[in-house]
């Protein structure tokens, strides 16, 4: 079973937008009410056995069962009689809202942190239609239950043999832009790409966004920093408006639109870079970075602006789609090890050149790290028995340097020459 998500822009009219916003707020209320029941039941089991609190106490019987997903879902018909506005929302949309809460609760129990939180106004930005009898997309419109037909920008058609499984409606830029994430599935199964063809290793950094083992590199565009001055001006204007007024809402929309533009530019750059890598190699190795740790260091703003985690996720998706093998290796010590003789060469972050005192190998620091990533990737696939005689990576074979130069001829940024020995 193959499942994929396609994202499309939709253009609902003013009446439909009002209906969608009302649905989001209703779902937010259902989510918060269900979470309140969950927290009250937990708090009633945490009081001391020998005394009661002097401030407040949760009066819940001891034999009251846990408010599970099925129990809260079965209470929805009763709640609709007490709160008639719940009936305006599709019944399955409310059920998936309860499912969303319990998925978060189960994830919290597994990892031990991240207890579900109450959603404030505007924080609930999506809801799901879990199933359809037929294909809701007809031409350039999509038919949503109880909403009607909404114009859709179908920039790419649904592939043959796939059927629509569910549709998630997303609100962006404070409810001024709307998208649908269409989940499609098919009975076909696509095997994982084997290790084959030419292999490269990539190293991610802040001086250069990406450096490959074939000496090509990609400069780092500073998406947030380049727009930070204009964003600061928009935020200053928004802070001077009276909170809750129409001018304040317009100013907040301008700020949200700027953030949305920055995110779109960054994602577009990541996708294009991933496709360029797939054009040059059939096997790609990258570092398994601790992305969360990078966002807590001294250079956290630059690391968040570069979004290494998003790039690695998108690269893995692009490689799978194009039949390129992608794997991540241990990043520890890649810049402190000589790729030529595997000797340890300690150097600080201020040293941007790798010079091995053992073998005399000299090259750029990031290029040496990329070569080390390639070396570790090759060791992993050989140890796993994935590397065959017909899938040799061409490293060490005759004509490799000429092949690298030929493949990198169209790369705008590329180091030339051979390293000095």
XYZ file of C-alpha atoms in Angstrom:
421
model
C 0.000 0.000 0.000
C 1.482 3.313 -1.125
C 0.269 6.544 0.503
C 1.255 10.074 -0.513
C 0.153 13.617 0.311
C -0.481 16.306 -2.294
C -0.943 19.910 -1.171
C -3.143 22.272 -3.194
C -4.240 25.872 -2.779
C -8.017 26.421 -2.598
C -9.974 29.643 -3.018
C -13.199 29.574 -0.980
C -15.588 32.508 -1.233
C -16.367 34.827 1.683
C -19.283 32.712 2.935
C -17.241 29.507 2.787
C -14.311 31.146 4.580
C -16.647 32.212 7.383
C -17.954 28.654 7.599
C -14.427 27.209 7.691
C -13.350 29.594 10.457
C -16.463 28.657 12.443
C -15.621 24.975 12.053
C -12.078 25.552 13.289
C -13.333 27.305 16.398
C -15.887 24.558 17.060
C -13.183 21.907 16.715
C -10.976 23.924 19.045
C -13.740 23.974 21.644
C -14.278 20.216 21.352
C -10.532 19.609 21.648
C -10.230 21.788 24.761
C -13.331 20.263 26.389
C -12.045 16.726 25.844
C -8.633 17.725 27.193
C -10.296 19.253 30.244
C -12.045 15.958 30.969
C -8.746 14.122 30.589
C -6.833 16.457 32.911
C -9.591 16.462 35.543
C -9.666 12.660 35.635
C -5.877 12.531 36.045
C -5.876 15.239 38.725
C -8.570 13.399 40.718
C -6.228 10.378 40.965
C -3.235 12.394 42.161
C -4.516 13.698 45.518
C -3.081 12.392 48.775
C -4.816 9.395 50.355
C -4.730 10.825 53.886
C -6.005 14.348 53.311
C -7.802 16.582 50.824
C -6.726 19.894 49.370
C -7.826 23.065 51.171
C -8.226 24.981 47.912
C -10.079 22.700 45.508
C -10.916 19.084 44.893
C -12.049 17.180 41.816
C -15.308 15.408 42.645
C -15.062 12.419 40.334
C -16.210 8.973 41.520
C -13.502 6.407 42.080
C -15.168 3.966 39.699
C -15.340 6.516 36.864
C -13.487 4.999 33.873
C -10.734 6.765 31.998
C -12.081 9.171 29.299
C -10.731 7.156 26.380
C -11.128 7.964 22.703
C -14.108 5.661 22.182
C -15.805 6.916 25.331
C -15.472 10.589 24.375
C -16.417 9.858 20.774
C -19.637 8.127 21.899
C -20.491 11.207 23.993
C -20.544 13.467 20.911
C -24.221 12.704 20.001
C -25.239 13.610 23.559
C -23.202 16.817 23.386
C -24.936 17.825 20.134
C -28.286 17.815 21.939
C -26.886 20.083 24.642
C -24.900 22.288 22.241
C -26.781 22.520 18.915
C -23.956 24.408 17.151
C -21.921 21.173 17.138
C -24.347 19.773 14.594
C -23.236 22.332 12.017
C -19.848 20.578 11.771
C -19.476 17.266 9.968
C -19.667 14.411 12.474
C -16.458 12.724 11.285
C -14.561 16.001 11.592
C -15.420 16.116 15.302
C -14.423 12.473 15.691
C -11.012 13.095 14.124
C -10.569 16.037 16.501
C -10.977 13.677 19.454
C -8.618 11.231 17.728
C -6.067 14.024 17.360
C -6.096 14.652 21.108
C -5.598 10.999 22.009
C -2.827 10.595 19.449
C -1.025 13.423 21.232
C -1.727 11.794 24.585
C -0.348 8.426 23.437
C 2.745 10.111 21.998
C 3.266 11.868 25.346
C 3.126 8.554 27.178
C 5.748 7.036 24.860
C 8.331 9.830 24.991
C 7.649 11.013 28.551
C 7.221 14.730 27.798
C 4.982 17.002 25.741
C 1.671 16.865 27.640
C -1.229 18.063 25.435
C -1.966 21.769 25.806
C -5.115 23.813 25.445
C -5.489 25.577 22.102
C -5.870 29.343 22.217
C -7.828 31.390 19.712
C -6.286 30.937 16.281
C -4.013 28.037 17.274
C -6.268 25.327 15.862
C -5.516 25.583 12.141
C -6.703 22.353 10.510
C -9.371 19.679 10.481
C -9.745 16.410 8.576
C -12.372 14.750 6.430
C -11.310 11.115 7.036
C -13.095 9.377 4.163
C -14.978 9.911 0.908
C -17.329 7.684 -1.075
C -15.937 8.888 -4.401
C -13.377 11.273 -5.780
C -14.118 14.752 -4.342
C -11.978 16.478 -7.002
C -13.938 17.240 -10.164
C -12.046 19.312 -12.703
C -10.826 22.408 -10.890
C -13.119 22.158 -7.854
C -13.115 20.001 -4.743
C -16.355 19.092 -3.006
C -16.131 19.223 0.782
C -19.053 17.831 2.831
C -21.329 20.575 4.211
C -19.048 23.212 2.675
C -19.772 22.700 -1.015
C -17.586 22.939 -4.079
C -14.465 25.033 -3.607
C -12.144 26.140 -6.454
C -8.795 24.342 -6.278
C -5.492 25.072 -7.989
C -4.839 21.576 -9.333
C -1.250 22.246 -10.390
C -0.613 18.508 -10.702
C -3.273 15.853 -11.342
C -3.922 12.813 -9.196
C -1.905 9.898 -10.681
C -3.779 7.056 -12.331
C -4.495 4.147 -10.012
C -4.676 6.332 -6.889
C -7.804 7.179 -4.960
C -8.425 9.935 -2.436
C -8.344 8.613 1.109
C -8.756 11.770 3.199
C -8.536 15.554 2.934
C -7.099 17.919 5.531
C -8.095 21.591 5.328
C -5.356 24.004 6.435
C -5.635 27.649 7.391
C -2.651 29.892 6.735
C -1.848 33.585 7.338
C -4.566 34.055 9.958
C -7.307 32.521 7.841
C -6.621 34.495 4.645
C -5.106 31.584 2.681
C -6.488 28.065 2.573
C -4.927 24.786 1.481
C -5.977 21.152 1.302
C -3.645 18.220 1.905
C -5.063 15.377 -0.180
C -3.965 11.923 0.972
C -3.989 9.456 -1.908
C -3.297 5.741 -1.794
C -2.815 2.837 -4.158
C -2.406 -0.918 -3.860
C 0.987 -0.836 -5.545
C 4.174 -1.201 -3.504
C 7.390 0.626 -4.380
C 10.588 -1.042 -3.105
C 13.316 1.048 -1.533
C 16.044 2.224 -3.872
C 19.125 -0.038 -3.760
C 22.681 1.194 -3.445
C 23.802 1.820 -6.999
C 25.644 4.180 -9.283
C 27.811 7.080 -8.242
C 27.925 7.988 -4.539
C 28.616 11.311 -2.843
C 28.717 12.514 0.733
C 27.401 15.902 1.817
C 28.336 18.087 4.763
C 25.993 20.810 6.037
C 27.297 24.000 7.599
C 26.825 27.721 8.107
C 29.761 29.063 6.101
C 28.523 27.025 3.152
C 25.095 25.496 3.311
C 26.237 22.317 1.594
C 29.595 20.899 0.557
C 29.771 17.655 -1.412
C 32.599 15.166 -1.642
C 32.945 15.924 -5.382
C 34.150 19.462 -4.442
C 30.883 21.184 -5.382
C 29.282 23.438 -2.788
C 26.201 25.591 -2.267
C 26.251 28.970 -0.569
C 23.821 29.534 2.279
C 20.987 31.958 1.517
C 20.043 33.898 4.646
C 16.270 33.843 4.210
C 15.285 35.219 7.615
C 18.198 37.624 8.075
C 17.719 39.152 4.625
C 14.059 39.914 5.451
C 14.553 40.651 9.140
C 14.725 44.412 8.717
C 11.406 44.569 6.871
C 9.853 42.089 9.270
C 10.957 44.196 12.224
C 9.288 47.237 10.657
C 6.016 45.354 10.178
C 6.112 44.048 13.749
C 6.741 47.561 15.083
C 3.733 48.864 13.160
C 1.579 46.024 14.479
C 2.611 46.671 18.093
C 1.426 50.285 17.850
C -2.104 49.359 16.825
C -4.882 48.936 19.329
C -5.151 45.246 20.075
C -8.286 43.704 18.608
C -9.012 46.528 16.177
C -9.328 46.091 12.415
C -6.041 47.905 11.788
C -4.329 45.624 14.296
C -5.681 42.566 12.483
C -4.473 43.928 9.132
C -1.017 44.529 10.576
C -0.920 40.999 12.015
C -1.835 39.595 8.606
C 1.089 41.475 7.030
C 3.471 39.979 9.596
C 2.080 36.488 9.041
C 2.349 36.914 5.267
C 6.028 37.839 5.603
C 6.743 34.751 7.719
C 4.882 32.628 5.171
C 6.951 34.072 2.340
C 10.221 33.345 4.168
C 9.159 29.742 4.813
C 8.152 29.258 1.169
C 11.474 30.591 -0.120
C 13.404 28.322 2.232
C 11.394 25.245 1.249
C 11.788 26.042 -2.457
C 15.563 26.301 -2.023
C 15.705 22.994 -0.162
C 13.723 21.165 -2.828
C 15.790 22.551 -5.697
C 19.035 21.687 -3.908
C 17.806 18.143 -3.258
C 16.950 17.689 -6.946
C 20.390 18.988 -7.948
C 22.001 16.368 -5.719
C 19.879 13.634 -7.297
C 20.972 14.825 -10.740
C 24.635 14.285 -9.824
C 24.523 10.987 -7.935
C 22.488 7.839 -7.411
C 23.659 7.257 -3.813
C 23.756 10.072 -1.253
C 25.098 9.972 2.298
C 24.469 12.746 4.835
C 25.146 13.390 8.498
C 22.557 12.389 11.076
C 22.622 15.774 12.798
C 21.234 16.563 16.235
C 18.937 19.265 14.889
C 17.358 20.051 18.243
C 20.768 20.572 19.834
C 21.822 22.955 17.061
C 18.830 25.199 17.769
C 19.999 25.700 21.370
C 23.567 26.797 20.760
C 25.217 30.156 20.256
C 24.440 30.099 16.514
C 20.832 29.038 16.978
C 19.358 31.818 14.826
C 21.532 30.850 11.866
C 20.805 27.145 12.369
C 17.057 27.749 12.519
C 17.288 29.944 9.426
C 19.157 27.210 7.542
C 16.619 24.542 8.678
C 18.914 21.531 8.339
C 16.242 19.167 9.632
C 13.745 20.199 6.962
C 16.386 19.884 4.267
C 17.328 16.338 5.302
C 13.658 15.296 5.404
C 12.935 16.780 1.988
C 16.112 15.264 0.542
C 15.090 11.824 1.782
C 11.656 12.279 0.164
C 13.109 13.488 -3.150
C 15.600 10.603 -3.210
C 12.822 8.087 -2.621
C 10.716 9.637 -5.375
C 13.575 9.610 -7.871
C 14.978 6.192 -6.999
C 18.157 7.467 -5.323
C 19.549 5.687 -2.280
C 19.777 7.984 0.755
C 21.283 7.171 4.155
C 22.536 9.086 7.181
C 25.749 8.333 9.070
C 27.184 9.158 12.468
C 28.351 12.814 12.394
C 30.749 12.583 15.359
C 34.275 13.559 14.381
C 33.737 13.929 10.647
C 35.581 17.261 10.647
C 38.272 15.997 13.058
C 39.325 12.989 10.963
C 41.490 12.939 7.874
C 39.593 11.231 5.012
C 42.878 10.244 3.347
C 44.603 8.362 6.191
C 41.838 8.351 8.872
C 44.146 10.050 11.388
C 42.642 12.341 14.052
C 43.312 16.012 13.228
C 41.888 18.226 15.997
C 40.968 21.781 15.015
C 38.656 24.495 16.257
C 35.747 26.066 14.421
C 37.897 29.040 13.420
C 40.183 26.768 11.364
C 38.582 26.473 7.921
C 41.274 24.374 6.261
C 42.090 20.738 6.834
C 45.814 19.931 6.870
C 46.811 16.469 8.010
C 50.274 16.348 9.621
C 50.453 12.575 9.028
C 49.931 12.369 5.256
C 49.995 16.040 4.286
C 46.497 16.024 2.796
C 45.221 19.605 2.469
C 41.711 20.705 1.507
C 38.774 22.759 2.755
C 37.452 21.715 6.135
C 33.892 21.086 4.889
C 35.138 19.134 1.886
C 37.171 16.870 4.148
C 34.090 16.304 6.314
C 32.014 15.438 3.212
C 34.643 12.916 2.131
C 34.558 11.408 5.615
C 30.756 11.141 5.430
C 31.114 9.294 2.127
C 33.709 6.963 3.659
C 31.454 6.113 6.607
C 28.486 5.592 4.333
C 30.441 3.142 2.217
C 31.553 1.251 5.315
C 27.934 0.962 6.515
C 26.550 -0.392 3.249
C 29.461 -2.812 2.843
C 28.984 -4.121 6.382
C 25.266 -4.593 5.684
C 25.963 -6.418 2.439
C 24.116 -3.834 0.327
C 27.012 -2.932 -1.936
C 27.491 -5.250 -4.920
C 30.132 -5.471 -7.590
C 27.875 -3.787 -10.117
C 27.156 -0.864 -7.784
C 30.685 0.301 -7.075
C 30.798 3.982 -6.209
C 33.720 4.649 -8.560
C 35.908 6.029 -5.786
C 39.491 5.063 -6.533
C 38.720 3.937 -10.079
C 40.405 5.404 -13.134
C 38.713 8.424 -14.638
C 36.842 9.435 -11.476
C 38.275 12.966 -11.373
C 37.324 13.538 -15.014
C 33.834 12.178 -14.370
C 33.405 14.489 -11.378
C 34.472 17.496 -13.440
C 32.072 16.528 -16.221
C 29.114 16.073 -13.857
C 29.909 19.294 -12.023
C 30.301 21.408 -15.138
C 26.837 22.863 -14.647
C 27.298 23.512 -10.936
C 27.671 27.287 -10.291
C 29.923 26.869 -7.243
C 32.700 24.347 -7.544
C 36.273 24.097 -6.331
C 38.843 23.402 -9.012
C 42.216 21.744 -8.937
C 43.550 18.844 -6.938
C 44.494 18.983 -3.248
C 48.117 19.625 -2.505
C 49.947 16.643 -1.129
